[in-house]
Coordinates of C-alpha atoms in Angstrom, one line a residue:
X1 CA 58.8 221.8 217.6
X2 CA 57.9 219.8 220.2
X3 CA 57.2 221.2 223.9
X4 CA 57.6 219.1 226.5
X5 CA 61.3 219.5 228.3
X6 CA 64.1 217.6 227.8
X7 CA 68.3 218.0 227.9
X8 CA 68.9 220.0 224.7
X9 CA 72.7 220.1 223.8
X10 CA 75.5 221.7 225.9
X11 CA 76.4 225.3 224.1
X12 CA 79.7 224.1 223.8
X13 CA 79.5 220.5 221.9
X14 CA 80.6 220.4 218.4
X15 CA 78.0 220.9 215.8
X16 CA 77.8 217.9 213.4
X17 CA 75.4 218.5 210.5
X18 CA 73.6 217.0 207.8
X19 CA 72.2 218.1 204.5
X20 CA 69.3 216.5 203.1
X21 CA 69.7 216.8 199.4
X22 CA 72.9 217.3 197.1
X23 CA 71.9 219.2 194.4
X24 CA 72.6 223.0 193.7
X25 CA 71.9 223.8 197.2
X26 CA 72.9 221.0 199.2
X27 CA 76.4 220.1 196.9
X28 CA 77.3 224.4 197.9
X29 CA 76.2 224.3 201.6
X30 CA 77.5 221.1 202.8
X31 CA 80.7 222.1 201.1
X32 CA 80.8 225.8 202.8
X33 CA 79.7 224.3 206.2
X34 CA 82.5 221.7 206.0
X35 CA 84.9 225.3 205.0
X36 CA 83.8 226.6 208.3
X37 CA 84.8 224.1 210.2
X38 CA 82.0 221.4 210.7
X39 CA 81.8 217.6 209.8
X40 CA 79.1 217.4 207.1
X41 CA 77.3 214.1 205.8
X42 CA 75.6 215.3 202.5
X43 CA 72.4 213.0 201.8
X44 CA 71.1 211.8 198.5
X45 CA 69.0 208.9 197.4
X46 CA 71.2 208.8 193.7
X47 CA 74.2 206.6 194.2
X48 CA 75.8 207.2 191.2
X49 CA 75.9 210.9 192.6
X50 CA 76.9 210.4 196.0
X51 CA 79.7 208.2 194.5
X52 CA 80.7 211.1 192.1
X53 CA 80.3 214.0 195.0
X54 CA 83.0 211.4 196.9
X55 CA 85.5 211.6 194.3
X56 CA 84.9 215.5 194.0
X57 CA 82.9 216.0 190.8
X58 CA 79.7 218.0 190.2
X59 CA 77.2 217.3 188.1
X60 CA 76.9 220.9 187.5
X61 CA 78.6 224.1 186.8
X62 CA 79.7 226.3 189.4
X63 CA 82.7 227.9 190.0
X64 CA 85.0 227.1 193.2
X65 CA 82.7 224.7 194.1
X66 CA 84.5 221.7 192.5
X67 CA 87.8 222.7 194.4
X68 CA 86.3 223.3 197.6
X69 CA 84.1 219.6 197.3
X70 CA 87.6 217.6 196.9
X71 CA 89.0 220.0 199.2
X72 CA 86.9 218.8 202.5
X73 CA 86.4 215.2 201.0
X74 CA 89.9 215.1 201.6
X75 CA 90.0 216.4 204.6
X76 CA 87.4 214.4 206.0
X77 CA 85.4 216.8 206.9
X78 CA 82.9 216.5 204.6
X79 CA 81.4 212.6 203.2
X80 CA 78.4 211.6 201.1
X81 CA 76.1 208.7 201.9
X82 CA 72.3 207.4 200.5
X83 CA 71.9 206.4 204.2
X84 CA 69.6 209.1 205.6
X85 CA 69.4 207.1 208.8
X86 CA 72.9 206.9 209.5
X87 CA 73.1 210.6 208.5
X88 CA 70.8 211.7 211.0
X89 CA 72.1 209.4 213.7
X90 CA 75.6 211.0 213.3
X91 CA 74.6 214.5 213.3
X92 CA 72.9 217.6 215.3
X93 CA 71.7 220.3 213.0
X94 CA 69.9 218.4 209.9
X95 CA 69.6 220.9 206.4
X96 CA 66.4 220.5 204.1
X97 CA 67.9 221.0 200.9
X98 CA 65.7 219.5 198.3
X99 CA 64.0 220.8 195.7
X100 CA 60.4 222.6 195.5
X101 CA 59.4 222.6 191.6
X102 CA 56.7 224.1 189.9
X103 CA 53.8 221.6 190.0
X104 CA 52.9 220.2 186.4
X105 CA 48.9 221.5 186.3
X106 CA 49.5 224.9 188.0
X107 CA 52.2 227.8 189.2
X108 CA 51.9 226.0 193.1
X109 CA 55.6 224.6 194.5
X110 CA 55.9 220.6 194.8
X111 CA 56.7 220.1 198.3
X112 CA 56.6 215.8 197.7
X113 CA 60.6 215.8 198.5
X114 CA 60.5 218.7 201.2
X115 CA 57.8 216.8 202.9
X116 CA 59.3 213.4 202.3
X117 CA 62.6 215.1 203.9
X118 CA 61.2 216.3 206.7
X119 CA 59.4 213.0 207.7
X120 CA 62.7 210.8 207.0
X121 CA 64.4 213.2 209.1
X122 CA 62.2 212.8 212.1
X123 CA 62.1 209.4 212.0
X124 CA 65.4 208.7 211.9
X125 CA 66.4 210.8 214.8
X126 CA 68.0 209.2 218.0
X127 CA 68.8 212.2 219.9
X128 CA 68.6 215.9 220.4
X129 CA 69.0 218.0 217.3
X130 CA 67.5 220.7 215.1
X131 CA 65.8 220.5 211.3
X132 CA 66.5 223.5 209.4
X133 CA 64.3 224.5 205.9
X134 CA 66.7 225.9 203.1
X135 CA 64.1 225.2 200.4
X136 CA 62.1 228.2 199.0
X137 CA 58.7 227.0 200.2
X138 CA 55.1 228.8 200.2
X139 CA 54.6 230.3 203.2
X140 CA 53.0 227.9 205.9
X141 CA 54.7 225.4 204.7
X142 CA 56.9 225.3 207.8
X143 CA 54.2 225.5 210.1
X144 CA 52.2 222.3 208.4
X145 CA 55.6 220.5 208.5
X146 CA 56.0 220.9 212.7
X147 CA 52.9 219.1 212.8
X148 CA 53.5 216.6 210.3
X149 CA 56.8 215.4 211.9
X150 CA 55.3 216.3 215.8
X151 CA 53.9 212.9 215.8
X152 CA 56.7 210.7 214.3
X153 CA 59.6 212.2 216.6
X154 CA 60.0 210.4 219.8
X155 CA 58.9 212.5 222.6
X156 CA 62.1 211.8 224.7
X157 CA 63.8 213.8 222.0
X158 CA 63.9 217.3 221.9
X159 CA 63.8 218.6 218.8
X160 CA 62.8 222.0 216.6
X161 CA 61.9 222.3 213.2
X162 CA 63.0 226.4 212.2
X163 CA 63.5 227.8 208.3
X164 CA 66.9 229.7 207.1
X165 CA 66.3 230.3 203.9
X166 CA 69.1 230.2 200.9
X167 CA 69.9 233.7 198.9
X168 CA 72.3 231.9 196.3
X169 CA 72.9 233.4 193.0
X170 CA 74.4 231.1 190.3
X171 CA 78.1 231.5 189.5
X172 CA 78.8 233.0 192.8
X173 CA 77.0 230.6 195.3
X174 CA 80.0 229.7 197.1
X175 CA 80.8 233.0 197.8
X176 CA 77.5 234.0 198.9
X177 CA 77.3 231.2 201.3
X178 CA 80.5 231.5 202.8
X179 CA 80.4 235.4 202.6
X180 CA 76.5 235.9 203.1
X181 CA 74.7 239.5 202.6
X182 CA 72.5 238.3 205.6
X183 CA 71.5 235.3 207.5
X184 CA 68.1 234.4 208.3
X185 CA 66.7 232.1 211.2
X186 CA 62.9 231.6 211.7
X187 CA 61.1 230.2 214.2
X188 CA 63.8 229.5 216.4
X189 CA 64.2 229.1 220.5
X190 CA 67.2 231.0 222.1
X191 CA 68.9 227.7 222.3
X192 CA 68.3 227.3 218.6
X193 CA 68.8 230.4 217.6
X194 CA 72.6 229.6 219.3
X195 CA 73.4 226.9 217.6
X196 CA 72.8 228.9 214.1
X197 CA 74.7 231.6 215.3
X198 CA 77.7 229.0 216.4
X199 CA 77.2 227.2 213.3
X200 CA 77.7 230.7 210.9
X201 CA 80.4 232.4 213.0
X202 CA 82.5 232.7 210.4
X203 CA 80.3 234.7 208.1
X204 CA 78.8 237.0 211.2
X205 CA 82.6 237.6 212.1
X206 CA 83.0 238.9 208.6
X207 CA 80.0 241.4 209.1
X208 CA 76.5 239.0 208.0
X209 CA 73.9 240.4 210.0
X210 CA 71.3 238.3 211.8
X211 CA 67.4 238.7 211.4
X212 CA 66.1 236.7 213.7
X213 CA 62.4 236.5 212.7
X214 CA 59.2 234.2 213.0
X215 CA 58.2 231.2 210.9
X216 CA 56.2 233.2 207.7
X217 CA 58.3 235.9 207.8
X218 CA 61.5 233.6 207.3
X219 CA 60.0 231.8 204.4
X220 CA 58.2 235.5 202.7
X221 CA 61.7 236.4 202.4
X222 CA 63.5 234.5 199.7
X223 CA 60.4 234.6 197.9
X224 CA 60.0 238.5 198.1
X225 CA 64.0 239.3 197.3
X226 CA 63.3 236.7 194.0
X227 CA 59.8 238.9 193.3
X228 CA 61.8 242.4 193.9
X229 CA 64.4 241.3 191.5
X230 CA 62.4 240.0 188.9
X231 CA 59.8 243.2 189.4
X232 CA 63.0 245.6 188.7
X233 CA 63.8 243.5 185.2
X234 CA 60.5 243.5 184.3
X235 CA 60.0 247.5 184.9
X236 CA 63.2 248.2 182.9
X237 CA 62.1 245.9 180.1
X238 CA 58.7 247.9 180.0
X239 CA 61.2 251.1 179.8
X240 CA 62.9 249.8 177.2
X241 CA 59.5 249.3 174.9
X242 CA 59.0 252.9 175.3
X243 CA 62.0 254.1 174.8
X244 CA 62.1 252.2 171.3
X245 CA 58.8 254.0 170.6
X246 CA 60.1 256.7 171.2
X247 CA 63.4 257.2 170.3
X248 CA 65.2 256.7 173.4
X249 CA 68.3 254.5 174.6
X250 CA 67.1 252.3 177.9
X251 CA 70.8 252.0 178.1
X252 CA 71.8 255.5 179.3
X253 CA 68.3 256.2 180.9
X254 CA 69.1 252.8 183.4
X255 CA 72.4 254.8 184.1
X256 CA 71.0 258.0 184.8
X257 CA 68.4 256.8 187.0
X258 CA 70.5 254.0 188.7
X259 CA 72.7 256.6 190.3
X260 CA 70.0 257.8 192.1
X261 CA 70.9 255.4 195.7
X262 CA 67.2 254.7 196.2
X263 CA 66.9 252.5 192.6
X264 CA 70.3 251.4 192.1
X265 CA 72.1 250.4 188.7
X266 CA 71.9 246.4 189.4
X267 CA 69.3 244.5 187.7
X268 CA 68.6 247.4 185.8
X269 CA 70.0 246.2 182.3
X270 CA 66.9 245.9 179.8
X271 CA 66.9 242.8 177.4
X272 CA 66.1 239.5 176.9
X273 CA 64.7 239.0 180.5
X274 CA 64.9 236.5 183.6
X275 CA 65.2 232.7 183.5
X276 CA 66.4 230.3 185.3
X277 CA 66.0 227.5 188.2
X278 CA 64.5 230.4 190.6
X279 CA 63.0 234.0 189.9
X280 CA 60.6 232.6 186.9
X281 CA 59.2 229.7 189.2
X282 CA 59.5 231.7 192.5
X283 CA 57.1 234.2 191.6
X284 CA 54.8 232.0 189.6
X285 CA 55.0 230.0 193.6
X286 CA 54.0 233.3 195.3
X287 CA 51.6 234.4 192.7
X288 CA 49.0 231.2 193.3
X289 CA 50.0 231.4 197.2
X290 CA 48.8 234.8 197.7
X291 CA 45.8 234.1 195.6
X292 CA 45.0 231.3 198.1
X293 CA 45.0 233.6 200.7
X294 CA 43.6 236.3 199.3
X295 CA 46.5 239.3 198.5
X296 CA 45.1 239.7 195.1
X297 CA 47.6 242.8 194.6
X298 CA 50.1 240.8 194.9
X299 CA 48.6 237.9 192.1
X300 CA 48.3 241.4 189.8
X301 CA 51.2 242.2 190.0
X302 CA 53.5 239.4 189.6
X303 CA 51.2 238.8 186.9
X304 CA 52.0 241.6 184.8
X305 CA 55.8 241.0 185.9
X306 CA 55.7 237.7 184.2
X307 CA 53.8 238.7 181.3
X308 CA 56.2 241.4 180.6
X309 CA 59.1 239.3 181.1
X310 CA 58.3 236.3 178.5
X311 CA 57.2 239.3 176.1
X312 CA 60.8 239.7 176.1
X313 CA 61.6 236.6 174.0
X314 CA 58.9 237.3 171.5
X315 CA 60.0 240.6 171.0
X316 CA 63.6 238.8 170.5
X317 CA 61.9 236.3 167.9
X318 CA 59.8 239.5 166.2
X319 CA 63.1 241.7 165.8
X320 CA 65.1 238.7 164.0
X321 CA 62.7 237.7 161.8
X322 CA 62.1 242.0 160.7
X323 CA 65.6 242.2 159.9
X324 CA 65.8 239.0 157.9
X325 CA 63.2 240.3 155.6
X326 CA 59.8 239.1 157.1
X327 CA 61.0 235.5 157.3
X328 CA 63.7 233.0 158.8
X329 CA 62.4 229.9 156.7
X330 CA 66.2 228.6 155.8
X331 CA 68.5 231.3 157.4
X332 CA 71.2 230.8 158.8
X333 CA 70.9 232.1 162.6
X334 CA 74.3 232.1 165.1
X335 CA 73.1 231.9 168.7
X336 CA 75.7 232.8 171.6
X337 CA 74.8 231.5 174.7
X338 CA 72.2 228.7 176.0
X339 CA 72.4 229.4 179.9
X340 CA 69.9 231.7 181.3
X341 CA 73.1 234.0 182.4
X342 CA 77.2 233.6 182.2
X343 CA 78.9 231.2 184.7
X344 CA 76.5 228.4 184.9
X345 CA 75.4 226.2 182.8
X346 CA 71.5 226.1 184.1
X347 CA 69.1 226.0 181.2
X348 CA 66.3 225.7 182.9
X349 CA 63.7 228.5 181.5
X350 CA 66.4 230.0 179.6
X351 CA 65.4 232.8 177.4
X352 CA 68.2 232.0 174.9
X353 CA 66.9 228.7 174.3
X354 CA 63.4 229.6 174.4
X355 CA 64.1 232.3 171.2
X356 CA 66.8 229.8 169.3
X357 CA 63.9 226.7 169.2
X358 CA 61.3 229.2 168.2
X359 CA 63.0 230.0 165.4
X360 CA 64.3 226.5 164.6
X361 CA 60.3 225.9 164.3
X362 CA 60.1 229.0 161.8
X363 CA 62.6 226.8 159.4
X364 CA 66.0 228.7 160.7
X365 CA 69.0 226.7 160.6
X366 CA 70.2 227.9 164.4
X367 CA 73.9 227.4 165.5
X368 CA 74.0 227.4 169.2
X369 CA 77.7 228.2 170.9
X370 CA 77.9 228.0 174.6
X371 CA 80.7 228.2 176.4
X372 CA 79.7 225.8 179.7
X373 CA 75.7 224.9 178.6
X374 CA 76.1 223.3 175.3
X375 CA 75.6 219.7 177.2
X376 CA 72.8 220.6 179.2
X377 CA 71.2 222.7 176.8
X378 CA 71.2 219.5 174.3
X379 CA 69.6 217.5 176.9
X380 CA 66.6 219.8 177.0
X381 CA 66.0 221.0 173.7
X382 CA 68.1 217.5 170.9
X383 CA 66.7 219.1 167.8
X384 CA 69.0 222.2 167.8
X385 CA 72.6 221.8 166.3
X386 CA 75.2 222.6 169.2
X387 CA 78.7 223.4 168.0
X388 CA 82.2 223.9 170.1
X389 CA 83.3 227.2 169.2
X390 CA 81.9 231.2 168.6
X391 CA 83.2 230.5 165.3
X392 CA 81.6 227.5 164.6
X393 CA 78.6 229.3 165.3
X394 CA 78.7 232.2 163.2
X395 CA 80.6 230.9 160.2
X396 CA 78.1 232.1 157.4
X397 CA 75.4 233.4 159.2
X398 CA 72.9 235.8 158.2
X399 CA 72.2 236.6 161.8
X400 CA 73.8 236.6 164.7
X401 CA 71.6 236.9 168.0
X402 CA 73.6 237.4 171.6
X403 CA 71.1 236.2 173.8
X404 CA 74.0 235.5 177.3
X405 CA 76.4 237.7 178.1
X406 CA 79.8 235.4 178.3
X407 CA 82.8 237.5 178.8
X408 CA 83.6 235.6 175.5
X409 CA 80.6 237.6 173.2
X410 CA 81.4 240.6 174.9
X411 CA 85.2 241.0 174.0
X412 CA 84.6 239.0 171.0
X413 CA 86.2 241.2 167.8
X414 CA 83.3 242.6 165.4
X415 CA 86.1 242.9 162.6
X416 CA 87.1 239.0 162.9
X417 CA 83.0 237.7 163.7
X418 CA 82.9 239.5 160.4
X419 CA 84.7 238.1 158.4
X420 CA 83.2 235.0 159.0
X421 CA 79.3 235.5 158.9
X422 CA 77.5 236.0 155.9
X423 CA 75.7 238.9 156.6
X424 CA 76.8 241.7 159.3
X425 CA 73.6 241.6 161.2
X426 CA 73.8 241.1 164.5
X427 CA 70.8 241.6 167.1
X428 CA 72.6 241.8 170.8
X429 CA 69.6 241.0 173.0
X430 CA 71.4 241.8 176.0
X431 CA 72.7 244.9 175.3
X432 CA 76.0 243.8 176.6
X433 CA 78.0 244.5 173.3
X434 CA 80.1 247.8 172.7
X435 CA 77.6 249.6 169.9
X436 CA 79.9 252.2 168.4
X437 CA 82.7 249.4 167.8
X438 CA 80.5 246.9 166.3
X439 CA 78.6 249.6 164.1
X440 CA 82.8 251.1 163.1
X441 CA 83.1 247.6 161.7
X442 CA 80.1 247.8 159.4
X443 CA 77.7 245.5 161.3
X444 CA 73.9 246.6 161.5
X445 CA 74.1 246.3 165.4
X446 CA 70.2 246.5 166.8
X447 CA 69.7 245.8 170.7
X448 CA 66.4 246.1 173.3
X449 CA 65.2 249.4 173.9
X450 CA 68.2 251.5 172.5
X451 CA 68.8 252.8 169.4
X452 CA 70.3 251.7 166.3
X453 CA 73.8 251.8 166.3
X454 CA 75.5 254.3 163.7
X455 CA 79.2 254.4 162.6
X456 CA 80.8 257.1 164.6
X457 CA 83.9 258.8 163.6
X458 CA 86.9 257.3 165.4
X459 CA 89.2 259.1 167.5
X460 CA 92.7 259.2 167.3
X461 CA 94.1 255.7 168.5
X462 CA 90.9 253.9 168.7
X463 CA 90.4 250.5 167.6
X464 CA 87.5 248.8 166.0
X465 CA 87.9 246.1 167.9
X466 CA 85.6 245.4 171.2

């Protein structure tokens, strides 16, 4: 960041990091950097978290990462303070970890908490060290925030401000830190580039490659992986519409072309669509970004990739109401699942709870079962009844809509769901449920794009059961 010359550390001193920000992000990576081998100081302004984060608990569902917090605690590797001073003082590589929301009046990120980050952190520092963006920012965003913190960092300190963005996926984001499909570094000097590459030696000694890159390139690429992603749902869910006009199962046609190695089978299943803390407000961010510089192809088109995504719930709401006769007014509706997808409980933009309030406003009496989200889900949408068990849920309902894709739903028994709903109706909006078994035990199964299932003779052996 700054250019004058001065000592920068010795390539062989101990790293000591920071991580500004202990939420999703900063609770995983200060925990995986502290598995690697470092002392970590995770930052938050919320005491009543950093207390809870000491004594190993997080305020949100992820698997491992519990185990692997109370693990380093221990350790004493890895602490958490409110003290972003004393943070910084103590440490060499400083995270950015905080969040960038949608803004309230438009689809543009909030960068208040990156930019307050990033000034904290360059005003605390008493000695040579390196800030490092993990937040999923605009692009020029790193660039406006050298200059902003140029001024505040003493000039006897040498110091660079680079990006690495974060390519977590929810339910597996310990692994994908520790075990990352690549590592990027933007913007970074040879010396700083170093320190990245001594900092993730673990994961480039399992195989990560390193793209070393400039500034806007580094921060394009979350952004673009998210828009890719969401772009391939979208396109499937657009498949799917046609197929149901015209006759076709989106199911088998995702299979045949997904083995062709230049589409792939992942992120290929047609249904209810995308939610979620990332892909709905990622490309929403690079939507009004590249409209305010003036790639309008790329406005279009995550345009009609958004459109076509929250289509997906309305088509959801349209297909329950057709097969309860034209209206919901006082049915009795069994939702399974609240988070946006199995193994987290992250509601935020979740399809599943989008449809259920939707048609709690029609006058449905909706159930809601989720196996980790019930608590959160609550939190975000009070006036829908949450209850503690599948059964619970569907014990005489007319309907039954599968809107996440639990392990639970999709082993559940259709012969014993059955016997407790009302009505054998069941509407799996993920197309995650085995058709044929469900149809063999007499429910009228409809999914997304694929045809109605049928009762089809058994074979010898077969069960009913999923």
């Amino acid at each position: 960041m700054s250019t004058h010359l001065t000592p920068v550390p010795e390539s062989d001193m101990p790293l000591r990091v920071s991580v500004i920000g202990t939420g999703y992000l900063g609770a995983t990576h200060a925990a995986a950097v502290a598995e690697m081998g470092f002392d970590v100081v995770g930052v938050d302004t919320d005491p009543d978290k950093v207390a809870a984060l000491e004594r190993g608990e997080v305020p949100f569902f992820e698997p491992g990462l519990p185990e692997l917090i109370k693990k380093h605690v221990e350790s004493g590797r890895l602490r958490f303070t409110t003290d972003l001073a004393e943070a910084v003082a103590a440490s060499d590589v400083h995270f950015i970890c905080v969040g960038t929301p949608q803004q309230p009046a438009s689809h543009g990120a909030d960068l208040r908490f990156v930019d307050a980050a990033a000034k904290g952190v360059a005003a605390a520092m008493t000695h040579d060290g390196i800030i490092v963006g993990k937040s999923t920012v605009p692009v020029g965003t790193a660039e406006r925030l050298r200059g902003l913190t140029r001024g505040i960092v003493p000039t006897s300190i040498h110091v660079e401000l680079i990006w690495n963005p974060e390519f977590l996926r929810e339910g597996m984001a310990v692994e994908d830190t520790l075990r990352p499909d690549r590592i990027v570094i933007g913007g970074a000097s040879p010396w700083a580039e170093d320190a990245m590459r001594r900092l993730y030696a673990a994961p480039i000694a399992h195989g990560a490659p390193v793209i070393a890159c400039d500034l806007p390139t580094a921060e394009l690429v979350k952004v673009s992986a998210n828009a890719f992603l969401a772009t391939k749902i979208s396109f499937i869910n657009a498949i799917a519409g046609l197929c149901e006009k015209a006759g076709a199962d989106v199911t088998v046609l995702a299979d045949a072309i997904g083995h062709d190695a230049r589409i792939g089978r992942k992120f290929l299943n047609a249904g209810l669509g995308f939610g979620g803390g990332c892909l709905p407000k990622d490309i929403r961010a690079l939507m009004h970004r590249a409209g305010e510089l003036g790639a309008y192809s790329a406005v279009a088109l995550m345009q009609q990739v958004d459109e076509i995504n929250m289509e997906q719930r309305q088509r959801t709401i349209d297909l329950a109401v057709s097969l309860l006769g034209g209206s919901v007014l006082n049915a009795r509706i069994a939702v399974l699942g609240a988070a946006f997808k199995p193994d987290t409980d992250d509601v935020r933009d979740s399809p599943a709870l989008n449809v259920s309030a939707a048609l709690h406003l029609r006058g449905a009496h909706v159930a809601v079962y989720d196996p980790e989200a019930g608590a959160t889900a609550k939190r975000l949408f009070p006036t829908l009844t949450y209850v503690g068990s599948m059964d619970d849920a569907v014990r005489d309902a007319d309907l039954v809509l599968v809107l996440t894709e639990w392990p639970e739903f999709t082993s559940a028994d259709p012969a014993h769901v059955g016997r407790l709903v009302a009505r054998k109706i069941v509407v799996d909006a993920r197309n995650c449920l085995p058709a044929p078994a469900w149809a063999n035990a007499g429910w009228e199964y409809r999914g997304l794009g694929v045809r109605p299932a049928v009762t089809v003779p058994l074979k010898v052996g077969e069960s009913t059961a999923a």
